[in-house]
């Protein structure tokens, strides 16, 4: 990993740590220091949850103070958060909902408790201030360009508002709101995440137009209504975030209009086929020397994690390629498309691939 | 006399699998908190011990510092290192407490030990010619090992091995004896030796140079304190480990006996080849829960803090099937180990029966010589021990 150039102070700190390591070998000085403050870790970026603020009945914002190694984010980016649930570390991806922090500040993620979601329900309902979580540095290119275009359109639904909220907060803070339209869908008025804040922003900035769509009473937003809501939609740069169905529709709509280059989308989770056509099988993880049975529908990443392997992973939805491994034998199924593939030596994305029968993978 | 049939072995295995499944299903936050707390206590003890040693102009400070450091080293080696390297805590998916990232405060590199211990010793427990931990290649601890005049000195070898146990383990992991058959190449041995020297070098610099030098005028008290702490840990680990497999009643096996072994038979061998130690909760922690050697060998990758909880279930199961469950106090078991070391220093009067006369597989042991109830007061399983009983 190449980071920014080290400052002289960091240089001295590093050399000092190397020297002190002769006293702590085989451990590092930080193995002792992190017992005092876990945020001092240099091996693992961590954060401390400082507050959990309910937003709606099943959504909460977690205010997190990131530790050593954090770098400031751009509005719209996401991070991965590692949370211990029942003693087991789980990693999930969340958009940052706060505006870029000033100095060593705090950041906010906003999480919706998905029914049956181990991590999201834990974060929303059972996380207490003081909890230490694992973090990754902000990433993703779902961000506003510099300079900000003069006319913007945001199409969001549900918790898809979170990265857009970071953008709006950021623009509001600078005090220069471009001509922006927000088309946001939520089941009811009460379930609009950041509802009061969005409405306040809209009344504060005449340039900001907020269209709330309450789907339980008015039905889903049909893109054919778009020209009525926003006559110049095809001339605007669009940031869309929400359920995959909505994003697919948007992609088709903008492509057919020939302006798909103006559409920026952020996917939240992959659509898995849930097919078990491969049936049960056995996976051998060659590098770690572990084996596990699989049902043919569970991603190889999860199979490995459940077998106790420290699998490297990123987005967990097939876009970032941090979870890949080389296939030695067997075939796999892409859980997004149902396509079966795999030749010896092929690189497989473990987060969206399940074993078809027996598989050997170099992980 | 109750015989132990093939079906019994498999039933015994299924019951053990059930115990294992129960523990796995209930692993959770409390267990995670336990290991993190042990690690925090261990590191705090170590820092306190070393700090006290810096004040060792006062003799009580030297004593307290050395004791704290020795305790920290014992915890680090046994309850933490040994068990983390077994993968007992891998289920937490915490890279800081994981078998693939852990390194311990011993001269032997964790990677070497994981192979010879986790794989060779735990897979081939007490199988002659396979389990190199029987006498650690240095001693004759089974009558089936052919006698040689070299073994006359083994009480002495063992007494010397104890305080230098970590060095013994490091060299043991080199497996130099495999050079002879060409099973291992000189290149491999040299690569490993370099790794050992690198690790051991850093260990030695830390305890015998860096800390003593930092102490300035207290160079020697600190040096001696560190040396004492390391040796105390070594003697303690040596004692506990030898009590796990080498008291008189632990069985050894031949390669023919374990051919085509089933899961049930594997469990049975682990049980018969292991011995527990009795004691309180603190004693168990200080042995790294190897005082539950039987449970550890049945389930090497279950969190060590759970062994005490499942021990009564394992024991009840043994009673139900009329199997021995070897256990005793540290004193009694240590005496038995030494008795064995002394006795086997001398040639065994009767030679082991020829392989073709030996039972081919565990469950084919004929009833009178097989697993019986009330085998004897010591819970021996004579048929499995060859001629010497």
XYZ file of C-alpha atoms in Angstrom:
752
model
C 0.000 0.000 0.000
C 1.424 3.351 -0.932
C 0.295 6.153 1.276
C 1.141 9.795 1.286
C 4.806 10.667 1.909
C 5.777 10.451 5.566
C 6.451 13.559 7.563
C 9.715 13.788 9.564
C 7.726 13.257 12.776
C 6.174 10.079 11.403
C 9.632 8.984 10.312
C 11.027 9.422 13.797
C 7.995 7.672 15.307
C 8.499 4.715 13.005
C 12.188 4.404 13.850
C 11.396 4.698 17.521
C 8.774 1.972 17.205
C 11.332 -0.259 15.456
C 13.741 0.227 18.314
C 11.167 -0.329 21.007
C 10.062 -3.453 19.131
C 13.295 -5.090 20.333
C 11.766 -4.884 23.798
C 8.348 -6.165 22.816
C 9.315 -8.860 20.310
C 7.574 -10.959 19.044
C 4.837 -8.368 19.566
C 4.912 -4.698 18.602
C 4.737 -1.775 21.023
C 1.237 -1.082 19.810
C 0.082 -4.498 21.025
C 0.503 -3.063 24.505
C -0.520 0.525 23.742
C -3.806 -0.465 22.105
C -4.869 -1.969 25.422
C -4.948 1.621 26.648
C -6.548 3.041 23.509
C -7.635 0.670 20.721
C -7.706 3.580 18.253
C -3.903 3.787 18.293
C -3.571 0.655 16.189
C -1.566 1.113 13.026
C -2.287 -2.372 11.699
C -6.007 -1.971 11.742
C -7.932 1.239 11.270
C -10.532 1.464 14.015
C -13.170 3.832 15.260
C -15.079 4.431 18.449
C -18.846 4.824 18.312
C -19.562 8.027 20.190
C -23.308 8.239 19.754
C -26.175 6.326 18.212
C -28.971 8.629 17.047
C -32.307 7.149 15.956
C -33.488 8.610 12.656
C -36.695 6.639 12.073
C -38.052 3.561 13.842
C -35.603 1.219 12.124
C -32.841 3.583 11.078
C -30.069 5.055 13.213
C -27.026 7.217 12.614
C -23.800 6.166 14.294
C -21.361 8.915 15.072
C -17.878 7.434 14.863
C -14.520 8.907 15.815
C -11.969 7.280 13.502
C -8.554 6.414 14.881
C -5.035 6.416 13.510
C -4.761 6.057 9.734
C -8.017 7.690 8.748
C -8.147 9.991 5.762
C -10.866 12.540 5.137
C -13.667 11.446 2.850
C -15.468 13.077 -0.042
C -19.220 13.394 0.220
C -20.858 10.306 -1.285
C -18.090 7.835 -0.477
C -18.530 4.655 1.539
C -16.537 2.806 4.169
C -16.544 -0.730 5.426
C -17.332 -1.247 9.068
C -16.221 -4.316 11.050
C -18.560 -5.129 13.905
C -18.391 -7.946 16.446
C -21.751 -9.654 16.754
C -21.853 -12.571 19.208
C -18.069 -12.488 19.283
C -17.690 -12.801 15.502
C -16.348 -9.967 13.339
C -18.594 -9.035 10.423
C -17.780 -6.454 7.761
C -20.393 -4.397 5.962
C -20.338 -1.468 3.612
C -22.095 1.799 4.487
C -22.162 5.207 2.880
C -20.972 8.071 5.020
C -23.872 10.408 5.640
C -21.875 13.231 7.194
C -20.279 16.082 5.300
C -16.484 15.785 4.981
C -15.093 16.357 8.446
C -12.876 19.242 9.340
C -9.600 18.151 10.923
C -9.717 15.019 13.070
C -13.433 14.996 13.398
C -16.203 12.503 13.587
C -18.009 10.799 10.764
C -21.495 9.391 10.557
C -22.935 6.319 8.936
C -26.652 5.832 8.731
C -27.898 2.281 8.910
C -31.276 0.767 8.234
C -32.055 -2.376 10.221
C -32.874 -4.962 7.578
C -35.197 -7.689 8.921
C -32.988 -10.704 9.632
C -29.833 -8.667 9.018
C -27.343 -9.731 11.675
C -25.148 -6.669 11.391
C -27.641 -3.936 10.573
C -30.024 -4.838 13.416
C -27.073 -5.028 15.800
C -25.818 -1.602 14.726
C -29.227 0.072 14.920
C -30.647 -1.512 18.059
C -27.849 -2.936 20.178
C -24.767 -0.791 19.701
C -23.725 1.313 22.652
C -21.517 4.390 22.672
C -17.931 3.337 23.344
C -18.072 0.317 21.034
C -14.917 -0.137 18.970
C -15.450 -0.982 15.318
C -13.091 -1.782 12.465
C -13.038 0.720 9.610
C -11.590 1.073 6.163
C -10.607 4.329 4.584
C -13.330 6.022 2.531
C -13.568 4.864 -1.042
C -15.842 5.034 -4.045
C -16.386 7.484 -6.884
C -20.033 8.258 -6.269
C -19.020 11.848 -5.582
C -19.698 15.296 -6.980
C -17.040 16.534 -9.399
C -15.079 19.722 -8.827
C -16.340 22.251 -9.722
C -19.866 21.185 -8.874
C -22.147 21.254 -11.967
C -24.646 24.082 -11.879
C -27.702 21.832 -12.256
C -28.096 18.577 -10.326
C -30.687 15.860 -9.957
C -30.747 13.261 -7.186
C -32.946 10.190 -7.497
C -32.997 8.202 -4.269
C -35.119 5.703 -2.415
C -35.061 4.415 1.166
C -31.607 4.406 2.687
C -30.241 5.399 -0.727
C -30.512 8.944 0.592
C -27.422 8.490 2.826
C -24.607 9.318 0.357
C -26.738 12.094 -1.148
C -27.316 13.506 2.337
C -23.556 13.790 2.720
C -23.451 15.756 -0.557
C -26.304 18.054 0.430
C -24.812 18.682 3.876
C -21.484 19.426 2.261
C -23.047 21.889 -0.209
C -25.094 23.479 2.565
C -22.031 23.993 4.671
C -20.225 25.813 1.920
C -23.432 27.802 1.518
C -23.456 27.503 -2.258
C -26.365 25.334 -3.237
C -26.518 24.813 -7.011
C -29.825 24.281 -8.725
C -30.643 20.878 -7.274
C -33.700 18.634 -7.357
C -34.085 15.704 -4.973
C -36.593 12.997 -5.915
C -36.780 10.803 -2.874
C -39.045 7.801 -2.285
C -39.952 6.315 1.080
C -42.942 4.293 2.290
C -44.401 7.091 4.424
C -43.565 10.626 5.507
C -42.393 9.324 8.905
C -40.064 6.845 7.270
C -38.166 9.436 5.265
C -34.639 9.215 6.647
C -33.403 12.734 7.466
C -36.943 13.966 6.654
C -36.932 17.026 8.927
C -33.400 18.007 7.916
C -34.179 17.666 4.197
C -37.265 19.828 4.586
C -35.312 22.452 6.519
C -32.612 22.516 3.837
C -35.251 22.891 1.128
C -36.789 25.862 2.885
C -33.389 27.386 3.573
C -32.128 27.126 -0.016
C -34.601 28.273 -2.700
C -32.364 26.466 -5.244
C -33.043 23.113 -3.615
C -36.258 21.421 -4.620
C -37.403 18.418 -2.620
C -39.973 15.983 -4.037
C -40.927 13.411 -1.452
C -42.697 10.384 -2.824
C -44.581 8.404 -0.160
C -44.972 5.117 -1.926
C -47.483 3.537 0.432
C -50.055 6.206 -0.489
C -48.895 7.319 -3.944
C -47.251 4.196 -5.340
C -43.766 3.818 -6.726
C -42.176 6.555 -8.757
C -42.560 5.820 -12.432
C -39.743 7.310 -14.450
C -42.203 8.287 -17.191
C -43.375 10.968 -14.743
C -39.858 12.366 -14.656
C -40.357 15.068 -17.334
C -43.266 16.479 -15.292
C -41.223 16.634 -12.091
C -38.051 17.823 -13.731
C -38.491 19.056 -17.311
C -34.757 19.471 -17.940
C -33.819 16.052 -16.501
C -31.811 15.031 -19.548
C -29.565 18.061 -19.187
C -28.776 17.473 -15.543
C -26.079 15.359 -13.975
C -27.838 12.695 -11.984
C -26.792 10.823 -8.848
C -29.028 7.849 -8.144
C -28.923 5.511 -5.180
C -31.447 2.957 -4.008
C -32.667 -0.579 -4.591
C -31.188 -2.396 -7.551
C -34.529 -2.550 -9.374
C -34.784 1.204 -9.319
C -31.210 1.652 -10.499
C -31.681 -0.800 -13.367
C -34.760 1.107 -14.478
C -32.857 4.373 -14.312
C -29.972 2.957 -16.315
C -32.353 1.790 -19.022
C -34.200 5.108 -19.027
C -31.081 7.255 -19.331
C -29.509 4.920 -21.871
C -32.556 5.062 -24.102
C -32.439 8.835 -23.900
C -28.783 8.673 -24.968
C -27.538 10.547 -21.892
C -26.389 7.605 -19.735
C -23.013 9.340 -19.255
C -24.776 11.825 -16.985
C -26.079 9.113 -14.697
C -24.005 8.169 -11.646
C -25.287 5.257 -9.628
C -24.400 3.616 -6.330
C -25.448 0.017 -5.773
C -26.228 -1.086 -2.273
C -26.328 -4.830 -2.444
C -26.124 -7.434 -5.160
C -29.179 -9.244 -6.372
C -28.423 -12.872 -5.895
C -30.304 -15.510 -7.772
C -30.434 -17.735 -4.719
C -30.154 -20.679 -7.058
C -28.924 -23.895 -5.501
C -28.669 -25.572 -8.868
C -25.090 -26.503 -8.081
C -26.157 -28.572 -5.126
C -24.012 -29.449 -2.155
C -20.270 -29.573 -2.493
C -16.998 -29.398 -0.699
C -14.537 -26.518 -0.815
C -10.827 -26.797 -0.148
C -9.029 -23.552 0.649
C -5.491 -24.468 -0.341
C -3.427 -21.630 1.121
C -5.021 -21.813 4.541
C -5.370 -25.580 4.541
C -9.034 -25.545 5.532
C -11.999 -27.358 4.121
C -15.720 -26.876 4.383
C -18.966 -28.230 3.018
C -21.247 -25.904 1.130
C -24.838 -25.892 -0.041
C -24.083 -24.459 -3.473
C -25.855 -21.166 -2.717
C -23.524 -19.611 -0.144
C -20.797 -17.320 -1.495
C -17.320 -18.862 -1.231
C -16.338 -15.840 0.856
C -18.898 -16.729 3.524
C -17.985 -20.411 3.370
C -14.361 -19.467 4.041
C -15.222 -17.050 6.818
C -17.376 -19.645 8.516
C -14.471 -22.070 8.317
C -12.449 -19.566 10.342
C -10.261 -18.223 7.539
C -9.353 -14.547 7.520
C -10.753 -13.947 4.056
C -9.981 -10.597 2.574
C -13.108 -8.867 1.340
C -14.365 -5.507 0.261
C -17.739 -4.490 -1.096
C -19.196 -7.998 -0.784
C -21.266 -7.358 -3.881
C -18.938 -8.104 -6.729
C -17.553 -4.720 -7.624
C -14.283 -4.130 -5.793
C -12.316 -7.345 -6.422
C -10.642 -7.422 -3.013
C -11.945 -10.921 -2.286
C -10.648 -12.752 -5.338
C -8.882 -16.080 -5.383
C -7.463 -18.339 -8.040
C -9.502 -21.413 -8.850
C -7.476 -24.634 -8.846
C -10.248 -27.061 -9.681
C -14.008 -27.266 -9.935
C -16.561 -24.764 -11.147
C -18.430 -21.894 -9.557
C -21.709 -20.062 -10.111
C -21.985 -16.295 -10.314
C -24.796 -15.669 -7.827
C -25.812 -12.450 -9.558
C -26.465 -14.010 -12.918
C -26.652 -17.715 -12.236
C -23.935 -18.257 -14.815
C -21.735 -21.268 -14.164
C -18.080 -20.822 -15.001
C -14.567 -21.529 -13.895
C -11.427 -22.952 -15.379
C -8.249 -23.864 -13.619
C -6.323 -20.697 -12.846
C -9.290 -18.400 -13.318
C -9.714 -15.568 -10.836
C -12.971 -15.864 -8.945
C -14.824 -13.185 -6.981
C -15.601 -15.118 -3.843
C -18.250 -12.699 -2.555
C -20.634 -13.388 -5.418
C -19.622 -16.918 -6.408
C -20.780 -20.206 -4.969
C -19.244 -23.608 -5.500
C -20.842 -25.952 -7.989
C -19.967 -29.295 -6.443
C -16.382 -29.650 -5.256
C -14.005 -26.744 -5.566
C -10.354 -26.069 -4.767
C -9.307 -22.457 -4.476
C -5.944 -20.853 -3.683
C -6.980 -18.897 -0.658
C -16.704 -57.866 31.618
C -18.218 -55.593 29.080
C -16.749 -55.571 25.616
C -16.575 -52.577 23.375
C -17.938 -53.338 19.950
C -17.405 -51.595 16.647
C -20.905 -50.126 16.926
C -20.038 -48.817 20.382
C -17.006 -47.006 18.983
C -19.115 -45.244 16.416
C -21.810 -44.411 18.959
C -19.096 -43.044 21.234
C -17.886 -40.890 18.323
C -21.376 -39.590 17.593
C -21.876 -38.612 21.220
C -18.592 -36.706 21.162
C -19.590 -35.001 17.926
C -22.730 -33.852 19.706
C -20.684 -32.280 22.509
C -18.564 -30.554 19.912
C -21.604 -29.233 18.041
C -23.091 -27.888 21.274
C -19.975 -25.892 22.045
C -19.694 -24.544 18.514
C -23.345 -23.498 18.522
C -22.934 -21.593 21.776
C -19.603 -19.858 21.107
C -20.154 -16.155 21.480
C -19.498 -12.833 23.100
C -18.599 -14.271 26.518
C -15.870 -16.426 25.019
C -14.509 -13.490 23.027
C -14.468 -11.388 26.177
C -12.634 -14.180 27.997
C -9.691 -14.443 25.616
C -9.364 -10.658 25.289
C -9.321 -10.357 29.061
C -6.674 -13.067 29.433
C -4.534 -11.275 26.849
C -4.964 -7.929 28.630
C -4.118 -9.456 32.018
C -1.100 -11.226 30.556
C 0.312 -8.062 28.974
C -0.335 -6.013 32.112
C 1.437 -8.683 34.184
C 4.377 -8.646 31.838
C 4.728 -4.884 31.954
C 4.410 -4.914 35.764
C 6.936 -7.706 36.090
C 9.522 -5.936 33.979
C 8.888 -2.652 35.776
C 9.317 -4.300 39.164
C 12.564 -5.870 38.004
C 13.870 -2.380 37.286
C 13.364 -1.681 40.986
C 15.159 -4.816 42.016
C 17.655 -3.081 44.277
C 14.989 -4.189 46.754
C 15.004 -7.998 46.924
C 11.198 -8.289 47.290
C 10.807 -6.298 44.075
C 13.110 -8.729 42.288
C 11.097 -11.663 43.558
C 7.728 -10.100 42.737
C 8.962 -8.947 39.314
C 10.351 -12.339 38.409
C 7.181 -14.071 39.597
C 4.964 -11.696 37.613
C 7.094 -12.102 34.496
C 7.150 -15.887 34.842
C 3.367 -15.942 35.270
C 2.940 -13.687 32.239
C 5.201 -15.929 30.167
C 3.312 -19.037 31.248
C -0.029 -17.460 30.320
C 1.386 -16.201 27.038
C 2.780 -19.572 26.092
C 0.032 -21.840 27.311
C -3.425 -20.329 27.670
C -2.912 -17.817 24.879
C -0.217 -18.870 22.384
C -0.802 -22.609 22.298
C -4.544 -22.216 22.019
C -4.584 -19.349 19.534
C -2.164 -21.277 17.310
C -4.557 -24.218 17.445
C -7.123 -21.961 15.779
C -9.351 -22.093 18.851
C -10.196 -18.410 18.401
C -10.218 -18.224 14.595
C -14.021 -18.227 14.620
C -13.937 -14.631 15.918
C -12.365 -13.534 12.602
C -10.258 -11.058 14.517
C -6.929 -10.741 12.693
C -5.283 -9.774 15.999
C -6.184 -13.109 17.628
C -5.837 -15.581 14.806
C -3.768 -18.707 14.208
C -2.479 -17.364 10.900
C -1.096 -14.126 12.385
C -0.060 -15.073 15.929
C 3.552 -15.248 17.080
C 4.554 -16.247 20.579
C 7.200 -15.385 23.156
C 9.240 -18.567 22.637
C 12.361 -19.230 20.624
C 10.537 -21.552 18.225
C 8.736 -19.822 15.352
C 4.981 -20.371 15.517
C 4.849 -21.615 11.941
C 7.200 -24.570 12.581
C 5.387 -25.539 15.717
C 1.973 -25.422 14.081
C 3.129 -28.116 11.675
C 4.815 -30.501 14.099
C 2.291 -29.959 16.869
C -1.098 -29.284 15.286
C -0.604 -31.654 12.432
C 1.888 -34.358 13.387
C 1.209 -34.645 17.104
C -2.540 -34.055 17.130
C -3.248 -36.238 14.121
C -0.947 -39.083 15.102
C -1.241 -38.806 18.865
C 0.817 -41.484 20.594
C 1.376 -43.488 17.412
C 4.904 -44.846 17.500
C 6.971 -43.793 14.526
C 4.496 -41.045 13.658
C 4.017 -38.898 16.735
C 7.406 -37.305 17.273
C 6.195 -35.980 20.602
C 6.617 -39.415 22.180
C 9.739 -38.631 24.160
C 10.460 -35.800 21.701
C 12.877 -38.138 19.862
C 15.182 -37.684 22.849
C 13.660 -40.104 25.342
C 12.273 -43.608 25.386
C 8.787 -43.279 26.830
C 7.160 -46.339 25.342
C 8.345 -49.909 25.824
C 7.793 -50.452 22.117
C 10.661 -48.087 21.332
C 13.699 -50.370 20.988
C 16.121 -49.939 23.838
C 19.656 -48.628 23.361
C 22.398 -47.978 25.950
C 21.936 -44.270 25.115
C 18.661 -44.351 27.076
C 20.464 -45.212 30.318
C 21.076 -41.493 30.704
C 17.503 -40.400 30.028
C 16.589 -39.287 33.557
C 19.448 -36.831 33.207
C 18.457 -35.791 29.671
C 14.929 -35.130 30.834
C 16.086 -33.107 33.835
C 18.226 -30.961 31.538
C 15.483 -30.689 28.916
C 12.989 -29.211 31.400
C 14.623 -25.795 32.012
C 15.627 -25.496 28.330
C 12.335 -26.825 27.024
C 11.673 -23.976 24.575
C 15.039 -24.623 22.919
C 14.261 -28.310 22.816
C 10.956 -27.587 21.112
C 12.630 -25.318 18.545
C 15.191 -27.978 17.622
C 12.528 -30.672 17.735
C 10.547 -28.793 15.098
C 13.571 -29.005 12.787
C 12.973 -32.755 12.459
C 16.658 -33.406 11.744
C 16.114 -37.145 12.163
C 14.158 -37.076 8.924
C 17.341 -36.123 7.049
C 18.555 -39.685 7.337
C 15.751 -41.236 5.305
C 15.894 -38.336 2.843
C 12.379 -37.282 3.958
C 13.691 -33.830 4.501
C 16.385 -31.999 2.574
C 19.339 -30.098 3.996
C 18.009 -26.992 2.266
C 14.744 -27.261 4.176
C 16.570 -27.772 7.440
C 18.853 -24.801 6.812
C 15.940 -22.544 5.860
C 14.164 -23.497 9.055
C 17.327 -23.154 11.085
C 17.759 -19.610 9.797
C 14.203 -18.818 10.855
C 14.830 -20.283 14.300
C 18.049 -18.337 14.719
C 16.375 -15.125 13.681
C 13.505 -15.632 16.102
C 15.669 -16.976 18.915
C 18.128 -14.131 18.386
C 15.474 -11.494 18.920
C 14.128 -13.374 21.932
C 17.579 -13.595 23.476
C 18.430 -9.958 22.758
C 15.207 -8.872 24.434
C 15.533 -10.860 27.655
C 19.308 -11.099 28.053
C 20.558 -7.822 26.572
C 18.050 -5.074 25.900
C 16.173 -5.119 29.197
C 19.297 -5.702 31.341
C 21.094 -2.859 29.536
C 18.128 -0.563 30.046
C 18.340 -1.325 33.742
C 21.872 0.105 33.826
C 23.461 -0.711 37.180
C 20.805 -3.398 37.709
C 22.009 -5.296 34.647
C 22.574 -8.560 36.478
C 19.444 -8.685 38.643
C 17.329 -8.048 35.540
C 19.265 -10.597 33.472
C 18.897 -13.229 36.178
C 15.233 -12.321 36.694
C 14.480 -12.777 32.983
C 16.445 -16.006 32.848
C 14.598 -17.318 35.905
C 11.238 -16.359 34.421
C 12.037 -18.134 31.147
C 13.292 -21.224 32.912
C 10.333 -21.328 35.271
C 8.023 -21.179 32.280
C 10.062 -23.911 30.573
C 9.970 -26.258 33.562
C 6.258 -25.629 34.053
C 5.417 -26.238 30.386
C 7.601 -29.344 30.316
C 5.910 -30.719 33.434
C 2.369 -30.078 32.238
C 3.021 -31.373 28.746
C 4.696 -34.559 29.922
C 1.757 -35.157 32.278
C -0.562 -34.991 29.272
C 0.671 -38.066 27.453
C 3.368 -39.871 29.358
C 2.051 -40.887 32.762
C 2.087 -44.624 33.095
C -1.511 -45.214 32.095
C -1.425 -43.385 28.758
C -1.532 -45.799 25.850
C 0.683 -45.834 22.788
C -0.268 -47.318 19.444
C 1.367 -48.887 16.448
C 0.880 -47.771 12.874
C -0.814 -51.083 12.063
C -3.356 -50.503 14.799
C -4.561 -47.252 13.351
C -4.762 -48.299 9.714
C -8.121 -47.282 8.254
C -9.114 -45.658 11.518
C -12.675 -44.305 11.674
C -13.652 -41.038 13.353
C -14.873 -42.964 16.403
C -11.589 -44.833 16.626
C -9.643 -41.622 16.280
C -11.568 -40.180 19.235
C -10.894 -43.357 21.193
C -7.160 -43.145 20.552
C -7.107 -39.511 21.644
C -8.889 -40.468 24.845
C -6.658 -43.422 25.671
C -3.471 -41.537 24.921
C -4.214 -38.500 27.076
C -4.309 -37.772 30.789
C -5.966 -34.927 32.669
C -4.817 -33.055 35.747
C -7.095 -32.153 38.627
C -7.158 -28.647 40.088
C -9.036 -25.399 40.449
C -9.952 -22.822 37.775
C -6.736 -20.835 38.195
C -4.654 -23.992 37.897
C -6.477 -24.877 34.678
C -5.751 -21.455 33.196
C -2.095 -21.678 34.192
C -1.782 -25.006 32.375
C -3.365 -23.438 29.322
C -6.234 -25.822 30.052
C -3.920 -28.668 29.087
C -5.042 -30.020 32.440
C -8.009 -30.978 30.267
C -5.668 -32.794 27.922
C -8.364 -35.376 27.112
C -10.902 -32.743 26.062
C -8.176 -30.824 24.243
C -7.159 -33.881 22.266
C -10.725 -34.787 21.411
C -11.471 -31.207 20.321
C -8.187 -29.389 19.708
C -9.872 -26.408 18.081
C -12.589 -25.654 20.616
C -11.950 -22.618 22.840
C -9.941 -23.700 25.872
C -12.241 -21.949 28.333
C -14.934 -24.477 27.414
C -12.986 -27.634 28.262
C -13.855 -27.481 31.953
C -17.528 -27.195 31.069
C -17.585 -30.255 28.794
C -15.269 -32.403 30.920
C -18.110 -33.879 33.035
C -19.986 -34.838 29.871
C -16.917 -36.530 28.394
C -16.279 -38.315 31.648
C -19.889 -39.513 31.923
C -19.620 -40.815 28.378
C -16.482 -42.762 29.278
C -18.264 -44.278 32.267
C -21.198 -45.249 30.093
C -18.929 -47.082 27.663
C -16.662 -48.464 30.364
C -13.656 -46.555 29.077
C -10.851 -45.224 31.228
C -10.709 -41.486 31.883
C -7.204 -40.881 33.120
C -6.832 -38.092 35.584
C -4.832 -37.274 38.674
C -3.137 -34.531 40.614
C -0.094 -32.795 39.175
C 2.100 -34.342 41.839
C 0.874 -37.870 41.262
C 1.053 -37.607 37.469
C 4.525 -36.068 37.544
C 5.693 -38.930 39.746
C 4.247 -41.378 37.205
C 6.006 -39.638 34.328
C 9.341 -39.833 36.109
C 8.708 -43.425 37.055
C 8.296 -44.168 33.380
C 11.412 -42.193 32.443
C 13.461 -44.188 34.955
C 11.949 -47.569 34.162
C 12.314 -47.271 30.408
C 15.916 -46.128 30.759
C 16.507 -49.841 31.255
C 15.773 -52.495 28.661
C 12.248 -53.928 28.771
C 12.346 -57.626 29.674
C 9.781 -58.828 27.149
C 9.948 -57.664 23.540
C 6.939 -56.335 21.759
C 5.011 -58.955 19.762
C 5.614 -59.068 16.024
C 3.377 -56.732 14.052
C 1.391 -59.597 12.543
C 0.575 -60.852 16.002
C -0.527 -57.433 17.129
C -4.148 -56.430 16.704
C -4.553 -54.914 13.294
C -7.198 -52.434 14.296
C -8.473 -51.176 17.568
C -11.900 -52.704 17.439
C -10.579 -56.179 16.627
C -8.879 -56.402 19.995
C -10.229 -59.628 21.527
C -12.545 -59.169 24.454
C -10.385 -60.283 27.368
C -7.588 -58.027 26.294
C -9.772 -55.252 24.921
C -11.657 -52.400 26.447
C -13.229 -53.669 29.589
C -14.855 -52.092 32.550
C -12.827 -51.802 35.674
C -9.644 -52.476 33.751
C -7.684 -51.831 36.879
C -7.475 -49.176 39.501
C -5.252 -47.069 37.301
C -7.632 -47.313 34.376
C -5.121 -49.043 32.157
C -5.993 -50.503 28.820
C -3.408 -53.297 28.782
C -4.058 -54.661 25.318
C -3.094 -51.415 23.700
C 0.185 -51.149 25.444
C 1.888 -54.150 23.942
C 3.760 -56.604 26.077
C 4.860 -54.427 28.929
C 1.427 -53.511 30.283
